[in-house]
Amino acid sequence: MKITVCIGSSCHLKGARQVVEELQYLVAKNNLKDKIELAGTFCMGNCQNGVCVTMNNKNYSLSPTNTKTFFEEEVLTQI
Amino acid sequence: MKKFDTNVQWIKYNVLKEVASLAWDNKLFDSLLDIPTRINPTKKPINRCCIYKERVIIQERVKIAIGGNKQNRNVIEVIDIACDECPVSGMEVTSACRGCLAKHCQTVCPKGAISFDANSRAVIDQEKCIECGLCTKVCPYGAIRQNKRPCESACQVGAIHMSKDKTAEIDNEKCIACGACVYQCPFGAIMDKSYILDVIDLIQRSQNNSKYKVYAAVAPSISSQFSYVKLGQVISGLKELGFHSVVEVALGADMVADLETKELVEKGFLTSSCCPAFVDFIHKFHRDMLEHVSHNLSPMAMIGKTIKEMDPSAKVIFIGPCTAKKMEFQKETVSPYIDSVLTFEELQALFDSKPFELSSLEETPLDNASYYGRIFARSGGLTDAIKEAIVENHIDDFTFKPAICSGIAEIKMAILKYKKGIDIGNFIEGMACVNGCINGAGCLTHGPKNKIEVDKYGMQAHEKTIKEAISTMP
Ligand code: SF4
Ligand code: FES
């Protein structure tokens, strides 16, 4: 499964790095490195709703604070 | 509102703007021959001796604006007819010569080229004179002048000479495409080829970024340009033009700083990879130094590679101050990552070929890189970044001794010393333009405040360290 995090300027300013780092940490912690691919992209054209993340063709709007919940409720349930 | 330093830039800009506006409307090839009269609809010349010559020169500029002579692989071209064939008499004795008694000029002349007339005033035998310039230095009245063509004195690598018919001629074997002559010729007789049409075509064929996405990769020196509006408005302007997204080349610079630091520590002596004119200078004049050239990509190629790894169908246009980048992106090692190159001059023309006004646009943020990646735009920036990367990578058994070379003259000196065995340190930061990219030939304006602007822009970066900027990428 591929999770793409927008690292374009707007999303970056809203904390894309923290989101990426958190996801990397959670993936490693849950031993999911071979099941989940983390990718980046420079702008998804939806800058108002950043940090933009897509997974299984669905768009999510994350922030550093709700990344963990996203991982538990969306990622772990869909894997 | 001052957009350019010189009238020459303004003329070139007008040509580029006309070409671009016709190209957006797909009318270029029908109206190509009308461009001179569109620029000057009157019958009176603005810049030249007669309207006919003026029109022919504009027509030649149009040729270069639409890609130039395909047979000539150099991106720097001479417009023969625009060259004023500046008279060059070499050394000239001016009326300031007082016919003094000391006659230092005669003593110092290594070729015995100086004699004196009936009034005891110096006369130079042009046959014997080798233009060493020693007499100009010793004359207490500064009465001897060295006349050199502006293009020849701008060219630090000696690639320009006078052809048989007295126009300037560029030796492609020597030219490093730094663009110094382009900026310095007061008649605008040397121009950099433009790929503005390729860029318009790439944008149009993307069908609003639906077929593929077009990315603008902007060099950090942009922070010192377009100073009549806010940087955020320039970024919005790029999106108005049809770019999907704008990415900082400075992020590529952060990556380069990190990798180049490790390479330096491993090899023990290194010369920098970011300025293509400097790298080319070593290729053309100091092949024995080639082993020391960093194997890393330049920040431009690095950011292009990064974007294309994330989005394989992406088209990446580099936008910066640099004419040498127009050579670099065509190199085999770089062409997979960069699709075309524009200068800030060309970007200004593109903006003004569209009906929108930059000053009325909202601001769009631009923030991908750290302070250190951003200050690559000025001389000494890369060195500061390496110092930082050494600390961030916890390298404590290496003493970094940089030789910061701003401009080809300093580069030559450093290499000369190195070859003579004089200790110049273990890293050459080479930038072909004096003070770095903020003085690139494709800049709109060149001035001392540009450095301050770049440093200010560096400080505003969201990420404070190189590692942080890099770790934003998954
Ligand atoms: S110093 Fe910068 S602008 Fe000048 S030639 Fe080198 S890379 Fe280009
Ligand atoms: S920057 Fe993330 S959607 Fe535009």
mmCIF file of N, CA and C in Angstrom, chain B residues 256-271 292-296 385-401 425-428:
data_model
loop_
_atom_site.group_PDB
_atom_site.id
_atom_site.type_symbol
_atom_site.label_atom_id
_atom_site.label_comp_id
_atom_site.label_asym_id
_atom_site.label_seq_id
_atom_site.Cartn_x
_atom_site.Cartn_y
_atom_site.Cartn_z
ATOM 1 N N VAL B 256 22.850 18.478 -2.096
ATOM 2 C CA VAL B 256 24.223 18.516 -2.592
ATOM 3 C C VAL B 256 25.201 18.811 -1.447
ATOM 4 N N ALA B 257 24.824 19.752 -0.588
ATOM 5 C CA ALA B 257 25.715 20.116 0.524
ATOM 6 C C ALA B 257 26.013 18.881 1.369
ATOM 7 N N ASP B 258 24.975 18.098 1.630
ATOM 8 C CA ASP B 258 25.136 16.911 2.452
ATOM 9 C C ASP B 258 26.052 15.891 1.768
ATOM 10 N N LEU B 259 25.778 15.617 0.483
ATOM 11 C CA LEU B 259 26.554 14.604 -0.235
ATOM 12 C C LEU B 259 27.980 15.065 -0.518
ATOM 13 N N GLU B 260 28.105 16.350 -0.877
ATOM 14 C CA GLU B 260 29.427 16.852 -1.233
ATOM 15 C C GLU B 260 30.349 16.858 -0.006
ATOM 16 N N THR B 261 29.751 17.100 1.152
ATOM 17 C CA THR B 261 30.535 17.065 2.389
ATOM 18 C C THR B 261 31.119 15.676 2.601
ATOM 19 N N LYS B 262 30.284 14.666 2.415
ATOM 20 C CA LYS B 262 30.768 13.289 2.608
ATOM 21 C C LYS B 262 31.840 12.950 1.571
ATOM 22 N N GLU B 263 31.628 13.420 0.346
ATOM 23 C CA GLU B 263 32.604 13.157 -0.716
ATOM 24 C C GLU B 263 33.939 13.834 -0.395
ATOM 25 N N LEU B 264 33.842 15.057 0.107
ATOM 26 C CA LEU B 264 35.055 15.810 0.457
ATOM 27 C C LEU B 264 35.859 15.076 1.521
ATOM 28 N N VAL B 265 35.164 14.620 2.546
ATOM 29 C CA VAL B 265 35.847 13.939 3.643
ATOM 30 C C VAL B 265 36.511 12.654 3.132
ATOM 31 N N GLU B 266 35.819 11.981 2.222
ATOM 32 C CA GLU B 266 36.344 10.731 1.686
ATOM 33 C C GLU B 266 37.575 10.973 0.807
ATOM 34 N N LYS B 267 37.478 11.993 -0.063
ATOM 35 C CA LYS B 267 38.561 12.204 -1.027
ATOM 36 C C LYS B 267 39.690 13.094 -0.505
ATOM 37 N N GLY B 268 39.365 13.966 0.430
ATOM 38 C CA GLY B 268 40.401 14.827 0.991
ATOM 39 C C GLY B 268 40.646 16.121 0.246
ATOM 40 N N PHE B 269 40.288 16.168 -1.028
ATOM 41 C CA PHE B 269 40.393 17.431 -1.788
ATOM 42 C C PHE B 269 39.303 17.405 -2.855
ATOM 43 N N LEU B 270 38.608 18.525 -2.985
ATOM 44 C CA LEU B 270 37.460 18.516 -3.896
ATOM 45 C C LEU B 270 37.235 19.902 -4.485
ATOM 46 N N THR B 271 36.688 19.925 -5.695
ATOM 47 C CA THR B 271 36.226 21.198 -6.250
ATOM 48 C C THR B 271 34.719 21.075 -6.489
ATOM 49 N N HIS B 292 39.411 15.805 -9.342
ATOM 50 C CA HIS B 292 39.004 16.460 -8.094
ATOM 51 C C HIS B 292 37.594 17.040 -8.160
ATOM 52 N N VAL B 293 37.031 17.106 -9.357
ATOM 53 C CA VAL B 293 35.696 17.694 -9.475
ATOM 54 C C VAL B 293 34.680 16.777 -8.798
ATOM 55 N N SER B 294 33.854 17.354 -7.969
ATOM 56 C CA SER B 294 32.854 16.559 -7.268
ATOM 57 C C SER B 294 31.992 15.774 -8.257
ATOM 58 N N HIS B 295 31.707 14.536 -7.919
ATOM 59 C CA HIS B 295 30.874 13.697 -8.792
ATOM 60 C C HIS B 295 29.386 13.937 -8.567
ATOM 61 N N ASN B 296 29.085 14.797 -7.631
ATOM 62 C CA ASN B 296 27.675 15.047 -7.369
ATOM 63 C C ASN B 296 27.025 15.845 -8.477
ATOM 64 N N ALA B 385 27.431 26.104 3.941
ATOM 65 C CA ALA B 385 26.589 24.907 4.010
ATOM 66 C C ALA B 385 27.428 23.680 4.346
ATOM 67 N N ILE B 386 28.630 23.609 3.787
ATOM 68 C CA ILE B 386 29.481 22.447 4.084
ATOM 69 C C ILE B 386 29.923 22.479 5.548
ATOM 70 N N LYS B 387 30.254 23.659 6.039
ATOM 71 C CA LYS B 387 30.608 23.773 7.464
ATOM 72 C C LYS B 387 29.483 23.216 8.322
ATOM 73 N N GLU B 388 28.262 23.601 7.964
ATOM 74 C CA GLU B 388 27.092 23.147 8.710
ATOM 75 C C GLU B 388 26.922 21.627 8.579
ATOM 76 N N ALA B 389 27.081 21.129 7.351
ATOM 77 C CA ALA B 389 26.876 19.691 7.128
ATOM 78 C C ALA B 389 27.906 18.867 7.887
ATOM 79 N N ILE B 390 29.109 19.419 8.039
ATOM 80 C CA ILE B 390 30.143 18.709 8.817
ATOM 81 C C ILE B 390 29.672 18.549 10.263
ATOM 82 N N VAL B 391 29.097 19.604 10.800
ATOM 83 C CA VAL B 391 28.588 19.547 12.171
ATOM 84 C C VAL B 391 27.393 18.585 12.246
ATOM 85 N N GLU B 392 26.453 18.757 11.305
ATOM 86 C CA GLU B 392 25.237 17.926 11.348
ATOM 87 C C GLU B 392 25.546 16.441 11.186
ATOM 88 N N ASN B 393 26.596 16.135 10.435
ATOM 89 C CA ASN B 393 26.956 14.728 10.237
ATOM 90 C C ASN B 393 27.929 14.216 11.301
ATOM 91 N N HIS B 394 28.186 15.041 12.299
ATOM 92 C CA HIS B 394 29.096 14.690 13.399
ATOM 93 C C HIS B 394 30.469 14.255 12.903
ATOM 94 N N ILE B 395 30.971 14.963 11.915
ATOM 95 C CA ILE B 395 32.316 14.634 11.430
ATOM 96 C C ILE B 395 33.295 15.472 12.243
ATOM 97 N N ASP B 396 34.091 14.811 13.099
ATOM 98 C CA ASP B 396 34.977 15.640 13.912
ATOM 99 C C ASP B 396 36.454 15.376 13.671
ATOM 100 N N ASP B 397 36.743 14.473 12.708
ATOM 101 C CA ASP B 397 38.159 14.215 12.461
ATOM 102 C C ASP B 397 38.603 14.791 11.105
ATOM 103 N N PHE B 398 37.964 15.882 10.719
ATOM 104 C CA PHE B 398 38.310 16.476 9.426
ATOM 105 C C PHE B 398 38.381 17.994 9.561
ATOM 106 N N THR B 399 39.455 18.579 9.070
ATOM 107 C CA THR B 399 39.552 20.041 9.118
ATOM 108 C C THR B 399 39.222 20.601 7.736
ATOM 109 N N PHE B 400 38.176 21.346 7.710
ATOM 110 C CA PHE B 400 37.691 21.917 6.443
ATOM 111 C C PHE B 400 38.438 23.210 6.159
ATOM 112 N N LYS B 401 39.123 23.249 5.007
ATOM 113 C CA LYS B 401 39.837 24.475 4.651
ATOM 114 C C LYS B 401 39.420 24.928 3.255
ATOM 115 N N GLY B 425 44.218 24.990 0.789
ATOM 116 C CA GLY B 425 43.161 24.318 1.541
ATOM 117 C C GLY B 425 42.757 23.037 0.853
ATOM 118 N N ASN B 426 41.548 22.547 1.182
ATOM 119 C CA ASN B 426 41.154 21.257 0.607
ATOM 120 C C ASN B 426 39.821 21.304 -0.148
ATOM 121 N N PHE B 427 39.335 22.509 -0.384
ATOM 122 C CA PHE B 427 38.067 22.588 -1.125
ATOM 123 C C PHE B 427 38.009 23.891 -1.927
ATOM 124 N N ILE B 428 37.777 23.787 -3.212
ATOM 125 C CA ILE B 428 37.602 25.009 -4.006
ATOM 126 C C ILE B 428 36.118 25.211 -4.265
#
